[in-house]
Short mmCIF file of C-alpha atoms in Angstrom, two decimals:
data_model
loop_
_atom_site.label_atom_id
_atom_site.label_comp_id
_atom_site.label_asym_id
_atom_site.label_seq_id
_atom_site.Cartn_x
_atom_site.Cartn_y
_atom_site.Cartn_z
CA MET A 1 144.78 -41.16 128.12
CA SER A 2 143.36 -38.72 130.58
CA SER A 3 142.99 -35.24 129.87
CA SER A 4 145.09 -34.69 133.11
CA THR A 5 147.99 -36.93 131.70
CA THR A 6 148.24 -35.65 128.28
CA ARG A 7 148.16 -32.21 129.90
CA LEU A 8 151.43 -33.20 132.10
CA ILE A 9 152.68 -35.18 128.57
CA VAL A 10 152.94 -31.49 126.94
CA VAL A 11 154.11 -29.57 129.59
CA LEU A 12 157.06 -32.06 130.16
CA SER A 13 157.88 -32.04 126.41
CA VAL A 14 158.47 -28.54 126.48
CA VAL A 15 160.44 -28.66 129.71
CA TYR A 16 162.40 -31.34 128.15
CA ILE A 17 162.82 -29.50 124.79
CA ASP A 18 163.96 -26.49 126.35
CA MET A 19 166.82 -28.42 128.19
CA LEU A 20 167.54 -30.63 124.94
CA GLY A 21 168.06 -27.53 123.03
CA ILE A 22 170.90 -26.41 125.49
CA GLY A 23 172.40 -29.59 125.60
CA LEU A 24 173.05 -29.98 121.78
CA ALA A 25 174.81 -27.14 122.12
CA PHE A 26 177.38 -28.54 124.83
CA PRO A 27 179.48 -30.27 122.42
CA ILE A 28 179.41 -27.81 119.13
CA LEU A 29 179.24 -24.34 121.04
CA PRO A 30 183.19 -24.29 121.30
CA LYS A 31 184.03 -25.40 117.92
CA LEU A 32 181.52 -23.10 116.25
CA VAL A 33 183.24 -19.91 118.06
CA GLU A 34 186.67 -21.16 117.63
CA GLN A 35 185.27 -21.20 113.55
CA PHE A 36 184.34 -17.73 113.83
CA GLN A 37 187.81 -16.98 115.73
CA SER A 38 189.50 -18.74 112.61
CA GLY A 39 190.85 -21.51 114.88
CA ASP A 40 192.07 -19.14 117.97
CA ILE A 41 191.19 -21.58 120.91
CA SER A 42 192.32 -19.00 123.67
CA ARG A 43 190.31 -16.33 122.48
CA ALA A 44 187.20 -19.05 121.27
CA SER A 45 187.48 -20.15 124.87
CA TYR A 46 187.27 -16.22 126.55
CA ILE A 47 184.17 -15.92 124.35
CA VAL A 48 182.50 -19.18 125.13
CA GLY A 49 182.09 -18.06 128.74
CA ALA A 50 180.78 -14.90 127.71
CA LEU A 51 178.18 -16.30 125.69
CA ALA A 52 177.13 -18.88 128.85
CA ALA A 53 176.75 -15.74 131.06
CA ALA A 54 174.94 -13.69 128.46
CA TYR A 55 172.53 -17.16 128.02
CA SER A 56 172.46 -17.15 132.12
CA LEU A 57 171.39 -13.71 131.97
CA ALA A 58 168.54 -13.62 129.71
CA GLN A 59 167.21 -16.48 131.79
CA PHE A 60 167.81 -14.51 135.07
CA LEU A 61 166.17 -11.30 133.58
CA CYS A 62 163.21 -12.82 131.67
CA ALA A 63 161.95 -15.36 133.74
CA PRO A 64 159.95 -13.15 136.01
CA THR A 65 158.61 -11.35 132.97
CA ILE A 66 157.18 -14.44 131.36
CA GLY A 67 155.94 -15.71 134.77
CA ALA A 68 154.02 -12.18 135.08
CA LEU A 69 153.19 -12.84 132.01
CA SER A 70 151.32 -16.42 132.25
CA ASP A 71 149.63 -14.61 135.48
CA ARG A 72 147.95 -12.59 133.44
CA PHE A 73 146.94 -13.93 129.60
CA GLY A 74 147.33 -17.81 131.25
CA ARG A 75 150.06 -20.42 130.75
CA ARG A 76 148.84 -21.75 127.33
CA PRO A 77 149.90 -18.40 125.18
CA VAL A 78 152.91 -17.80 127.08
CA ILE A 79 153.98 -21.38 126.43
CA LEU A 80 153.14 -21.31 122.84
CA LEU A 81 154.94 -18.16 122.02
CA ALA A 82 157.35 -19.20 123.73
CA LEU A 83 157.92 -22.45 121.80
CA VAL A 84 157.50 -20.59 118.56
CA GLY A 85 160.60 -18.30 119.58
CA MET A 86 162.62 -21.08 120.51
CA ALA A 87 162.09 -22.43 116.97
CA VAL A 88 163.10 -19.08 115.41
CA ASN A 89 165.71 -18.81 117.58
CA TYR A 90 167.57 -22.16 116.58
CA LEU A 91 167.04 -21.07 112.74
CA LEU A 92 168.91 -18.06 113.83
CA LEU A 93 171.83 -19.87 115.51
CA ALA A 94 171.94 -22.24 112.59
CA PHE A 95 172.63 -19.60 109.65
CA ALA A 96 173.96 -16.70 111.62
CA PRO A 97 176.69 -15.63 109.55
CA SER A 98 178.95 -13.58 111.96
CA LEU A 99 179.79 -13.92 115.88
CA TRP A 100 177.39 -11.07 117.01
CA LEU A 101 174.64 -12.69 115.57
CA PHE A 102 175.22 -15.79 117.09
CA ALA A 103 175.45 -14.08 120.19
CA VAL A 104 171.81 -12.35 119.70
CA GLY A 105 170.68 -16.18 119.45
CA ARG A 106 172.39 -17.57 122.14
CA MET A 107 170.37 -14.25 124.49
CA VAL A 108 167.20 -14.88 122.70
CA ALA A 109 167.37 -18.50 123.28
CA GLY A 110 168.13 -17.43 127.05
CA ALA A 111 165.20 -15.49 127.41
CA PHE A 112 162.45 -18.23 125.72
CA GLY A 113 164.62 -20.66 127.58
CA ALA A 114 162.64 -19.09 130.49
CA THR A 115 159.30 -21.05 129.86
CA PHE A 116 160.26 -22.99 132.82
CA SER A 117 158.59 -20.61 135.35
CA ALA A 118 155.33 -21.11 132.72
CA ALA A 119 155.39 -24.30 133.05
CA GLY A 120 156.08 -24.83 136.53
CA ALA A 121 153.41 -22.73 137.14
CA TYR A 122 150.81 -24.66 134.90
CA LEU A 123 151.67 -27.96 136.85
CA ALA A 124 151.09 -26.18 139.82
CA ASP A 125 147.88 -25.15 138.58
CA ILE A 126 146.76 -28.72 137.68
CA THR A 127 148.16 -30.20 140.56
CA PRO A 128 146.58 -30.96 144.15
CA PRO A 129 148.82 -28.87 146.73
CA GLU A 130 149.91 -32.26 148.14
CA LYS A 131 150.98 -33.92 144.90
CA ARG A 132 153.15 -31.12 143.65
CA ALA A 133 156.57 -32.24 145.05
CA GLN A 134 156.03 -35.19 142.80
CA SER A 135 155.19 -32.80 139.73
CA PHE A 136 157.83 -30.66 140.53
CA GLY A 137 159.85 -33.63 140.49
CA LEU A 138 159.12 -35.00 136.97
CA ILE A 139 159.93 -31.54 135.37
CA GLY A 140 163.20 -31.90 137.05
CA ALA A 141 163.26 -35.76 135.28
CA ALA A 142 162.29 -34.00 132.11
CA PHE A 143 165.17 -31.64 132.61
CA GLY A 144 167.95 -34.59 133.55
CA PHE A 145 166.79 -36.52 130.77
CA GLY A 146 167.48 -33.58 128.07
CA PHE A 147 170.56 -33.13 129.70
CA ILE A 148 171.28 -37.09 129.27
CA THR A 149 170.44 -37.00 125.13
CA GLY A 150 171.21 -33.18 124.56
CA PRO A 151 174.95 -33.44 124.24
CA ALA A 152 174.90 -37.26 122.44
CA LEU A 153 173.06 -36.16 120.30
CA GLY A 154 174.41 -32.83 119.86
CA GLY A 155 177.75 -34.45 119.28
CA LEU A 156 176.24 -37.16 116.26
CA LEU A 157 174.69 -34.41 114.20
CA GLY A 158 177.98 -31.89 115.34
CA ASP A 159 179.89 -34.70 113.23
CA VAL A 160 177.76 -34.15 109.92
CA ASP A 161 177.48 -30.34 110.34
CA LEU A 162 178.21 -28.16 113.28
CA ARG A 163 174.84 -26.34 112.47
CA LEU A 164 172.53 -29.03 111.75
CA PRO A 165 172.23 -29.67 116.09
CA PHE A 166 170.21 -26.28 115.83
CA LEU A 167 168.28 -27.45 112.55
CA VAL A 168 167.10 -30.30 114.50
CA ALA A 169 166.10 -28.21 117.78
CA ALA A 170 164.15 -26.17 115.43
CA GLY A 171 162.31 -28.58 114.17
CA LEU A 172 161.40 -30.57 117.40
CA SER A 173 160.42 -27.17 118.98
CA PHE A 174 157.85 -26.30 116.10
CA ALA A 175 156.75 -30.18 116.30
CA ASP A 176 156.54 -29.61 120.17
CA PHE A 177 154.47 -26.29 119.32
CA ALA A 178 151.96 -28.22 117.06
CA PHE A 179 151.77 -30.93 119.95
CA ALA A 180 150.63 -28.26 122.64
CA TYR A 181 148.30 -26.33 120.06
CA PHE A 182 146.49 -28.89 119.88
CA ALA A 183 146.51 -30.68 123.07
CA LEU A 184 147.13 -28.20 125.66
CA PRO A 185 144.21 -26.49 127.51
CA GLU A 186 144.66 -23.49 129.20
CA SER A 187 145.24 -24.35 133.20
CA LEU A 188 144.54 -20.63 134.75
CA ALA A 189 141.01 -20.00 135.17
CA LEU A 190 140.03 -16.28 134.54
CA GLN A 191 139.02 -15.62 137.86
CA ASN A 192 142.62 -16.22 139.07
CA ARG A 193 144.05 -14.04 136.38
CA LYS A 194 146.34 -11.25 138.01
CA PRO A 195 146.86 -7.76 136.37
CA PHE A 196 150.09 -7.42 134.26
CA ALA A 197 152.88 -4.83 136.17
CA TRP A 198 156.19 -4.07 135.58
CA ARG A 199 157.15 -3.66 138.86
CA ARG A 200 157.01 -7.14 139.40
CA ALA A 201 157.75 -8.73 136.41
CA ASN A 202 161.98 -8.01 137.01
CA PRO A 203 163.69 -9.96 139.67
CA VAL A 204 163.93 -7.69 142.24
CA GLY A 205 160.24 -6.66 141.55
CA ALA A 206 159.42 -10.40 141.93
CA LEU A 207 161.11 -11.11 145.02
CA LEU A 208 159.70 -7.82 146.62
CA GLU A 209 156.30 -8.76 146.03
CA LEU A 210 156.90 -12.26 147.83
CA ARG A 211 157.54 -10.52 151.01
CA ARG A 212 153.94 -10.82 151.25
CA TYR A 213 154.68 -14.45 152.20
CA ALA A 214 156.54 -14.79 155.37
CA SER A 215 157.23 -18.32 154.88
CA VAL A 216 158.28 -18.08 151.34
CA LEU A 217 161.79 -16.30 151.91
CA GLY A 218 163.40 -18.60 154.04
CA LEU A 219 162.24 -21.23 151.53
CA ILE A 220 163.68 -19.51 149.06
CA ALA A 221 167.26 -18.45 150.77
CA ILE A 222 167.26 -22.31 150.98
CA PHE A 223 166.95 -23.11 147.52
CA VAL A 224 169.48 -20.69 146.25
CA MET A 225 172.12 -21.61 148.75
CA ALA A 226 171.56 -25.27 147.79
CA ALA A 227 171.60 -24.41 143.84
CA PHE A 228 174.41 -22.49 144.37
CA ALA A 229 176.20 -25.29 146.24
CA ASN A 230 174.93 -28.15 143.58
CA ARG A 231 176.39 -26.12 140.66
CA VAL A 232 179.90 -26.85 141.99
CA ALA A 233 179.71 -30.69 139.81
CA GLU A 234 178.37 -29.03 136.75
CA MET A 235 181.32 -26.34 136.75
CA THR A 236 184.17 -28.54 138.12
CA TRP A 237 183.45 -32.13 137.00
CA VAL A 238 185.30 -32.31 134.20
CA LEU A 239 188.38 -30.21 135.34
CA PHE A 240 188.40 -32.25 138.68
CA THR A 241 187.79 -35.89 137.27
CA SER A 242 190.77 -35.07 134.42
CA TYR A 243 193.04 -33.64 136.83
CA ARG A 244 192.17 -36.00 140.04
CA PHE A 245 192.44 -39.23 138.04
CA ASN A 246 193.50 -38.44 134.81
CA TRP A 247 190.15 -39.51 132.78
CA SER A 248 189.97 -39.43 129.31
CA THR A 249 187.18 -37.68 127.32
CA THR A 250 185.14 -40.73 126.99
CA GLU A 251 185.49 -41.34 130.75
CA THR A 252 184.26 -38.14 131.43
CA GLY A 253 181.62 -38.37 129.15
CA PHE A 254 180.27 -41.86 130.49
CA SER A 255 180.43 -40.14 133.82
CA LEU A 256 178.26 -37.24 133.31
CA ALA A 257 175.48 -39.50 131.19
CA MET A 258 175.36 -41.28 134.14
CA VAL A 259 174.92 -38.21 136.52
CA GLY A 260 171.43 -37.16 134.42
CA VAL A 261 170.48 -41.09 134.98
CA MET A 262 170.77 -40.51 138.33
CA PHE A 263 169.17 -36.96 138.26
CA VAL A 264 166.29 -38.65 136.36
CA VAL A 265 166.00 -41.60 138.74
CA GLY A 266 166.05 -39.24 141.54
CA GLN A 267 163.23 -36.65 140.53
CA GLY A 268 161.67 -38.72 138.19
CA GLY A 269 160.83 -41.63 140.95
CA LEU A 270 162.71 -41.47 144.04
CA VAL A 271 160.49 -38.13 145.29
CA ARG A 272 157.41 -39.83 144.04
CA VAL A 273 158.13 -42.68 147.39
CA LEU A 274 160.13 -40.65 149.42
CA VAL A 275 158.58 -37.06 149.86
CA PRO A 276 154.70 -38.53 150.37
CA LYS A 277 156.19 -40.91 152.72
CA LEU A 278 158.69 -38.14 154.33
CA GLY A 279 156.82 -35.51 154.25
CA GLU A 280 158.68 -31.95 152.87
CA ARG A 281 160.06 -30.99 155.92
CA ARG A 282 161.98 -34.47 156.42
CA ALA A 283 162.61 -35.01 152.82
CA ILE A 284 164.43 -31.36 152.85
CA LEU A 285 166.62 -31.89 156.07
CA MET A 286 167.55 -35.20 154.83
CA GLY A 287 168.19 -33.97 151.12
CA LEU A 288 170.48 -31.23 152.12
CA ALA A 289 172.43 -33.19 154.94
CA VAL A 290 172.98 -36.33 152.26
CA SER A 291 173.95 -33.80 149.88
CA ALA A 292 176.59 -32.18 152.29
CA VAL A 293 178.31 -35.49 152.80
CA VAL A 294 177.99 -36.56 149.10
CA THR A 295 180.14 -33.10 147.90
CA THR A 296 182.90 -33.98 150.68
CA LEU A 297 183.46 -37.38 149.31
CA TYR A 298 183.22 -36.53 145.82
CA GLY A 299 186.21 -34.39 147.02
CA ILE A 300 188.10 -37.14 149.19
CA VAL A 301 187.61 -40.30 147.12
CA PRO A 302 190.73 -41.87 146.17
CA GLN A 303 189.95 -43.61 143.07
CA GLY A 304 187.57 -42.92 139.93
CA TRP A 305 185.47 -45.63 140.55
CA MET A 306 184.52 -44.99 143.63
CA ILE A 307 182.68 -41.95 142.23
CA TYR A 308 180.00 -43.90 141.26
CA PRO A 309 178.59 -45.38 144.49
CA VAL A 310 178.58 -41.98 145.40
CA MET A 311 176.69 -40.79 142.40
CA VAL A 312 173.50 -43.37 143.89
CA LEU A 313 173.98 -41.72 147.38
CA ALA A 314 173.23 -38.44 145.70
CA THR A 315 170.19 -39.53 144.50
CA PHE A 316 169.11 -38.93 148.09
CA GLY A 317 170.05 -35.44 148.12
CA TRP A 318 169.41 -32.08 146.63
CA THR A 319 167.68 -34.37 144.06
CA ILE A 320 164.65 -34.95 146.38
CA ALA A 321 165.10 -31.40 148.30
CA GLN A 322 164.45 -29.59 145.56
CA PRO A 323 160.72 -30.44 144.34
CA ALA A 324 160.11 -30.48 148.16
CA VAL A 325 160.97 -26.75 148.77
CA GLN A 326 159.41 -25.82 145.34
CA ALA A 327 156.23 -27.56 146.57
CA LEU A 328 156.18 -25.52 149.91
CA MET A 329 156.75 -22.29 148.54
CA SER A 330 154.17 -23.03 145.71
CA ARG A 331 151.19 -24.16 148.51
CA ALA A 332 151.82 -20.57 150.52
CA VAL A 333 151.50 -18.67 147.19
CA PRO A 334 147.80 -18.34 145.83
CA ALA A 335 146.89 -19.48 142.26
CA ASP A 336 146.78 -15.91 140.44
CA GLU A 337 150.88 -15.88 141.67
CA GLN A 338 151.94 -19.04 140.72
CA GLY A 339 153.85 -17.46 137.59
CA LEU A 340 155.07 -14.70 139.67
CA LEU A 341 156.53 -17.46 142.24
CA GLN A 342 158.13 -20.07 139.26
CA GLY A 343 159.48 -16.99 137.43
CA ALA A 344 161.25 -15.58 140.63
CA LEU A 345 162.52 -19.14 141.56
CA ALA A 346 163.77 -19.53 137.96
CA SER A 347 165.14 -16.30 138.31
CA MET A 348 167.67 -17.39 141.51
CA LEU A 349 168.35 -20.07 139.76
CA ASN A 350 169.95 -18.32 136.99
CA LEU A 351 171.98 -16.10 139.39
CA THR A 352 173.68 -19.39 140.26
CA SER A 353 174.70 -20.10 136.73
CA ILE A 354 176.39 -16.36 136.59
CA PHE A 355 178.30 -16.47 140.10
CA GLY A 356 178.73 -19.56 140.35
CA PRO A 357 181.10 -20.65 137.82
CA PRO A 358 184.20 -18.35 138.54
CA ILE A 359 183.74 -19.04 142.10
CA TRP A 360 183.90 -22.89 142.21
CA THR A 361 186.48 -23.02 139.00
CA GLY A 362 188.38 -20.46 140.67
CA LEU A 363 188.64 -22.61 144.02
CA PHE A 364 189.40 -25.25 142.05
CA GLY A 365 192.37 -23.86 140.29
CA TYR A 366 194.09 -22.06 143.36
CA PHE A 367 193.96 -25.25 145.05
CA VAL A 368 195.70 -27.11 142.19
CA SER A 369 198.58 -24.06 141.43
CA PRO A 370 201.59 -23.35 142.60
CA ALA A 371 200.47 -20.51 144.70
CA ALA A 372 198.13 -22.74 147.24
CA PRO A 373 200.05 -23.57 150.47
CA VAL A 374 198.66 -27.08 150.00
CA ILE A 375 197.47 -28.86 146.82
CA VAL A 376 193.85 -29.73 147.31
CA PRO A 377 191.65 -30.97 144.28
CA GLY A 378 188.67 -31.38 145.92
CA ALA A 379 188.67 -27.83 147.33
CA ALA A 380 185.54 -26.86 145.72
CA PHE A 381 183.49 -29.65 146.81
CA PHE A 382 184.37 -29.32 150.32
CA GLY A 383 183.11 -25.39 149.73
CA ALA A 384 179.87 -26.87 148.36
CA SER A 385 179.84 -28.88 151.81
CA LEU A 386 180.05 -26.29 153.53
CA VAL A 387 177.26 -24.23 151.69
CA PHE A 388 174.92 -27.31 152.04
CA LEU A 389 175.51 -27.49 156.01
CA ALA A 390 174.26 -23.70 156.01
CA ALA A 391 171.25 -24.31 154.24
CA PHE A 392 170.51 -27.41 156.38
CA ALA A 393 171.27 -25.35 159.73
CA LEU A 394 168.70 -22.52 157.78
CA ALA A 395 166.48 -25.36 156.82
CA VAL A 396 166.49 -26.51 160.48
CA ARG A 397 165.62 -22.88 161.72
CA TRP A 398 163.08 -22.03 159.45
CA LEU A 399 161.03 -25.03 158.97
CA GLY A 400 160.67 -25.57 162.61
CA ALA A 401 159.43 -21.36 162.77
CA MET A 402 156.54 -22.94 159.79
CA THR A 403 153.32 -24.00 161.45
CA PRO A 404 153.50 -28.06 161.05
CA ALA A 405 150.04 -27.38 158.88
CA SER A 406 152.20 -25.10 156.57
CA VAL A 407 155.12 -28.00 156.19
CA ASP A 408 153.78 -31.11 156.04
CA THR A 409 150.27 -32.60 154.65
#
């Protein structure tokens, strides 16, 4: 096995363990909170929502700091520190005797879970600019694989003991640390290091720093709009399929697993084929247009089985466009600021996790309520389709204004 392949495997394992830890908590977190609330499911539901927002807020605030630290000290020490931090955090979650300690654990998990920015910068360091879309696609595939296996494993282990999934996640994080310690060399050369400054190690400061790269700002806007629209399925899938098709828990769980499979196929396979053939510009435009169609179809299909053919079409949507957008941004930023860029992107992505849930679930809830002028279960999907169309219009204008050399290789 070549050294570059080994480094790629280690970085992807970091991303996978990150998402696996998130996924492990999906099926057990509500039950644990319910235990802390003596079985009061109504009160527990509000706390679960607050914990989810706190997790995303911690990632939003910490991702630029982790990215800036990786620009100063290198990717390797930041990744290793984050792995140890995640392992200790999972142990805290496994043994937390009170709800407030559990909440602290979730925020720590969010902070150390911001390793996505350091991992993205590492791949940018070791990958030629013309192949970065494929590398970012592999990060997405690792993320998707964690989405598939995490909830399944968490459910199985949670049936044994609700705290057991966190102990397993801690063990995996420690094992990943040992693997990375011996197999992951530093990727950022000393001459490419950048002094650490707090003014750019925060979400606002990171974006202000990136103003120096004119082509990046429009791409970030496209990225945020599309990521926000893409949250609609994550936030409303269970509610929508239960209401529209009367799906059982098993049917919903299977459909979510298939979403993860399609994501892995798209970012792990199709990106490596389509982006080199189409170029980043056409891949972005195709992906945004397809996503606008897909979200509309999700909202109008009359029967549950029709969801699955739409999933196949979705693999050609934002799944393809996302790594192409990231590749263009990465190419526009020098080596000593890749961590800054990836941290800013991770922050913006988590911002959509904070504001997306109340907007998309609120749209769904209103348009299936007696207060709505007409019952439209797919209203949230239709809203997301409009956002994708707006992102497409912005991409047409912005990419058209960029020089050909900065767009496609």
